[in-house]
Amino acid sequence: MKKLWQWLTGSVIKEVGEVLDNLTTTKEEKLEAQRLITEILQKADTEAQEQVSARWAADMASDNKLSKNIRPMVLIYLTVIFTVCAFFDGNIGQFKISEEYIPIFQTLLVTVYGAYFVGRTWEKAKALKK
């Protein structure tokens, strides 16, 4: 899990930078390549946010109760199951959350807060621009 998180959060950019260092010869070429990669990554992030917003809007516009509620139901289910497992894993007699669960809780919190608060802020800003 740690390697996946590192890959998703930054080692990809580092590895791309190392490849660019090996392929380009001048400092200007390296800077231009890094600028283009940053631009591509920002565009991909924006497109991903737009797709998430479009899916959420389509779900909410549906008349089907399951499509409106499937994401919250899955979120609640997984949160409850994971929390129960984390709290009761080896906690007979004393309470201690195992070290393995801490990074997962941190990732979940960052993801949920990011998706909700940053996503909502982004949607509101986009609506204001229109």
PDB file of C-alpha atoms in Angstrom:
ATOM      1  CA  MET A   1       0.000   0.000   0.000  1.00  0.00           C
ATOM      2  CA  LYS A   2       2.859   2.358   0.870  1.00  0.00           C
ATOM      3  CA  LYS A   3       4.517   1.855  -2.510  1.00  0.00           C
ATOM      4  CA  LEU A   4       1.233   2.485  -4.325  1.00  0.00           C
ATOM      5  CA  TRP A   5       0.670   5.693  -2.346  1.00  0.00           C
ATOM      6  CA  GLN A   6       4.229   6.872  -3.089  1.00  0.00           C
ATOM      7  CA  TRP A   7       3.728   6.103  -6.765  1.00  0.00           C
ATOM      8  CA  LEU A   8       0.453   8.020  -6.879  1.00  0.00           C
ATOM      9  CA  THR A   9       1.702  11.018  -4.933  1.00  0.00           C
ATOM     10  CA  GLY A  10       5.061  11.837  -6.297  1.00  0.00           C
ATOM     11  CA  SER A  11       7.468   9.131  -7.274  1.00  0.00           C
ATOM     12  CA  VAL A  12       5.959   9.179 -10.761  1.00  0.00           C
ATOM     13  CA  ILE A  13       6.939  12.813 -11.180  1.00  0.00           C
ATOM     14  CA  LYS A  14      10.387  12.071  -9.766  1.00  0.00           C
ATOM     15  CA  GLU A  15      10.862   9.133 -12.140  1.00  0.00           C
ATOM     16  CA  VAL A  16       9.688  11.206 -15.113  1.00  0.00           C
ATOM     17  CA  GLY A  17      12.146  13.895 -14.075  1.00  0.00           C
ATOM     18  CA  GLU A  18      14.980  11.366 -13.987  1.00  0.00           C
ATOM     19  CA  VAL A  19      14.066  10.127 -17.465  1.00  0.00           C
ATOM     20  CA  LEU A  20      14.046  13.718 -18.722  1.00  0.00           C
ATOM     21  CA  ASP A  21      17.436  14.323 -17.162  1.00  0.00           C
ATOM     22  CA  ASN A  22      18.798  11.380 -19.123  1.00  0.00           C
ATOM     23  CA  LEU A  23      17.124  12.356 -22.408  1.00  0.00           C
ATOM     24  CA  THR A  24      17.669  16.106 -22.535  1.00  0.00           C
ATOM     25  CA  THR A  25      20.975  17.850 -22.755  1.00  0.00           C
ATOM     26  CA  THR A  26      20.464  21.508 -21.937  1.00  0.00           C
ATOM     27  CA  LYS A  27      18.943  23.106 -18.888  1.00  0.00           C
ATOM     28  CA  GLU A  28      16.394  24.947 -21.052  1.00  0.00           C
ATOM     29  CA  GLU A  29      15.208  21.673 -22.616  1.00  0.00           C
ATOM     30  CA  LYS A  30      14.799  20.139 -19.164  1.00  0.00           C
ATOM     31  CA  LEU A  31      12.824  23.112 -17.871  1.00  0.00           C
ATOM     32  CA  GLU A  32      10.566  23.127 -20.938  1.00  0.00           C
ATOM     33  CA  ALA A  33       9.919  19.385 -20.632  1.00  0.00           C
ATOM     34  CA  GLN A  34       9.113  19.750 -16.923  1.00  0.00           C
ATOM     35  CA  ARG A  35       6.752  22.624 -17.694  1.00  0.00           C
ATOM     36  CA  LEU A  36       4.951  20.561 -20.321  1.00  0.00           C
ATOM     37  CA  ILE A  37       4.637  17.569 -17.991  1.00  0.00           C
ATOM     38  CA  THR A  38       3.254  19.776 -15.226  1.00  0.00           C
ATOM     39  CA  GLU A  39       0.751  21.234 -17.678  1.00  0.00           C
ATOM     40  CA  ILE A  40      -0.329  17.740 -18.787  1.00  0.00           C
ATOM     41  CA  LEU A  41      -0.755  16.582 -15.184  1.00  0.00           C
ATOM     42  CA  GLN A  42      -2.800  19.660 -14.297  1.00  0.00           C
ATOM     43  CA  LYS A  43      -5.018  19.147 -17.330  1.00  0.00           C
ATOM     44  CA  ALA A  44      -5.540  15.484 -16.416  1.00  0.00           C
ATOM     45  CA  ASP A  45      -6.472  16.460 -12.860  1.00  0.00           C
ATOM     46  CA  THR A  46      -8.978  19.041 -14.103  1.00  0.00           C
ATOM     47  CA  GLU A  47     -10.529  16.518 -16.489  1.00  0.00           C
ATOM     48  CA  ALA A  48     -10.779  13.939 -13.694  1.00  0.00           C
ATOM     49  CA  GLN A  49     -12.554  16.465 -11.456  1.00  0.00           C
ATOM     50  CA  GLU A  50     -14.975  17.284 -14.279  1.00  0.00           C
ATOM     51  CA  GLN A  51     -15.757  13.604 -14.805  1.00  0.00           C
ATOM     52  CA  VAL A  52     -16.423  13.060 -11.103  1.00  0.00           C
ATOM     53  CA  SER A  53     -18.711  16.082 -11.011  1.00  0.00           C
ATOM     54  CA  ALA A  54     -20.542  14.872 -14.111  1.00  0.00           C
ATOM     55  CA  ARG A  55     -21.077  11.411 -12.595  1.00  0.00           C
ATOM     56  CA  TRP A  56     -22.372  12.902  -9.353  1.00  0.00           C
ATOM     57  CA  ALA A  57     -24.719  15.217 -11.263  1.00  0.00           C
ATOM     58  CA  ALA A  58     -26.014  12.325 -13.385  1.00  0.00           C
ATOM     59  CA  ASP A  59     -26.620  10.228 -10.256  1.00  0.00           C
ATOM     60  CA  MET A  60     -28.549  13.021  -8.576  1.00  0.00           C
ATOM     61  CA  ALA A  61     -30.627  13.716 -11.698  1.00  0.00           C
ATOM     62  CA  SER A  62     -31.761  10.097 -11.903  1.00  0.00           C
ATOM     63  CA  ASP A  63     -35.172   8.992 -10.669  1.00  0.00           C
ATOM     64  CA  ASN A  64     -33.698   5.723  -9.439  1.00  0.00           C
ATOM     65  CA  LYS A  65     -33.174   5.686  -5.658  1.00  0.00           C
ATOM     66  CA  LEU A  66     -30.358   3.154  -5.900  1.00  0.00           C
ATOM     67  CA  SER A  67     -28.304   5.296  -8.287  1.00  0.00           C
ATOM     68  CA  LYS A  68     -28.745   8.317  -6.011  1.00  0.00           C
ATOM     69  CA  ASN A  69     -27.777   6.413  -2.888  1.00  0.00           C
ATOM     70  CA  ILE A  70     -25.255   3.778  -3.986  1.00  0.00           C
ATOM     71  CA  ARG A  71     -22.169   5.914  -3.347  1.00  0.00           C
ATOM     72  CA  PRO A  72     -23.225   7.012   0.143  1.00  0.00           C
ATOM     73  CA  MET A  73     -24.323   3.471   1.022  1.00  0.00           C
ATOM     74  CA  VAL A  74     -21.014   1.965  -0.120  1.00  0.00           C
ATOM     75  CA  LEU A  75     -19.092   4.693   1.696  1.00  0.00           C
ATOM     76  CA  ILE A  76     -20.997   4.075   4.930  1.00  0.00           C
ATOM     77  CA  TYR A  77     -20.657   0.295   4.626  1.00  0.00           C
ATOM     78  CA  LEU A  78     -16.902   0.347   3.940  1.00  0.00           C
ATOM     79  CA  THR A  79     -16.270   2.923   6.658  1.00  0.00           C
ATOM     80  CA  VAL A  80     -18.167   0.924   9.257  1.00  0.00           C
ATOM     81  CA  ILE A  81     -16.558  -2.397   8.317  1.00  0.00           C
ATOM     82  CA  PHE A  82     -13.048  -0.929   8.193  1.00  0.00           C
ATOM     83  CA  THR A  83     -13.501   0.927  11.483  1.00  0.00           C
ATOM     84  CA  VAL A  84     -14.871  -2.164  13.238  1.00  0.00           C
ATOM     85  CA  CYS A  85     -11.969  -4.251  11.954  1.00  0.00           C
ATOM     86  CA  ALA A  86      -9.413  -1.624  12.983  1.00  0.00           C
ATOM     87  CA  PHE A  87     -10.845  -1.174  16.465  1.00  0.00           C
ATOM     88  CA  PHE A  88     -11.279  -4.851  17.250  1.00  0.00           C
ATOM     89  CA  ASP A  89      -8.165  -6.259  15.563  1.00  0.00           C
ATOM     90  CA  GLY A  90      -6.211  -7.644  18.513  1.00  0.00           C
ATOM     91  CA  ASN A  91      -7.901  -5.386  21.060  1.00  0.00           C
ATOM     92  CA  ILE A  92      -9.043  -7.968  23.580  1.00  0.00           C
ATOM     93  CA  GLY A  93      -8.204  -6.496  26.981  1.00  0.00           C
ATOM     94  CA  GLN A  94      -6.629  -3.253  25.807  1.00  0.00           C
ATOM     95  CA  PHE A  95      -7.304  -0.693  23.099  1.00  0.00           C
ATOM     96  CA  LYS A  96      -4.622   0.055  20.550  1.00  0.00           C
ATOM     97  CA  ILE A  97      -4.970   0.661  16.833  1.00  0.00           C
ATOM     98  CA  SER A  98      -2.375  -1.324  14.910  1.00  0.00           C
ATOM     99  CA  GLU A  99       0.239   0.681  13.052  1.00  0.00           C
ATOM    100  CA  GLU A 100      -0.944  -0.746   9.724  1.00  0.00           C
ATOM    101  CA  TYR A 101      -4.294   1.027   9.986  1.00  0.00           C
ATOM    102  CA  ILE A 102      -2.973   4.552  10.627  1.00  0.00           C
ATOM    103  CA  PRO A 103      -1.804   5.339   7.061  1.00  0.00           C
ATOM    104  CA  ILE A 104      -5.056   3.911   5.700  1.00  0.00           C
ATOM    105  CA  PHE A 105      -7.110   6.145   7.994  1.00  0.00           C
ATOM    106  CA  GLN A 106      -4.963   9.120   6.956  1.00  0.00           C
ATOM    107  CA  THR A 107      -5.452   8.341   3.260  1.00  0.00           C
ATOM    108  CA  LEU A 108      -9.192   7.895   3.722  1.00  0.00           C
ATOM    109  CA  LEU A 109      -9.520  11.200   5.561  1.00  0.00           C
ATOM    110  CA  VAL A 110      -7.500  13.113   2.966  1.00  0.00           C
ATOM    111  CA  THR A 111      -9.462  11.513   0.135  1.00  0.00           C
ATOM    112  CA  VAL A 112     -12.873  12.132   1.667  1.00  0.00           C
ATOM    113  CA  TYR A 113     -12.138  15.695   2.704  1.00  0.00           C
ATOM    114  CA  GLY A 114     -10.514  16.386  -0.654  1.00  0.00           C
ATOM    115  CA  ALA A 115     -13.389  14.919  -2.628  1.00  0.00           C
ATOM    116  CA  TYR A 116     -16.033  16.687  -0.636  1.00  0.00           C
ATOM    117  CA  PHE A 117     -14.614  20.065   0.318  1.00  0.00           C
ATOM    118  CA  VAL A 118     -12.188  20.678  -2.534  1.00  0.00           C
ATOM    119  CA  GLY A 119     -14.594  19.158  -5.054  1.00  0.00           C
ATOM    120  CA  ARG A 120     -17.506  21.266  -3.817  1.00  0.00           C
ATOM    121  CA  THR A 121     -15.363  24.414  -3.831  1.00  0.00           C
ATOM    122  CA  TRP A 122     -14.234  23.627  -7.369  1.00  0.00           C
ATOM    123  CA  GLU A 123     -17.852  23.060  -8.478  1.00  0.00           C
ATOM    124  CA  LYS A 124     -18.988  26.336  -6.905  1.00  0.00           C
ATOM    125  CA  ALA A 125     -16.129  28.261  -8.505  1.00  0.00           C
ATOM    126  CA  LYS A 126     -16.963  26.722 -11.872  1.00  0.00           C
ATOM    127  CA  ALA A 127     -20.627  27.688 -11.450  1.00  0.00           C
ATOM    128  CA  LEU A 128     -19.636  31.270 -10.642  1.00  0.00           C
ATOM    129  CA  LYS A 129     -17.562  31.496 -13.824  1.00  0.00           C
ATOM    130  CA  LYS A 130     -20.586  30.509 -15.900  1.00  0.00           C
TER     131      LYS A 130
END
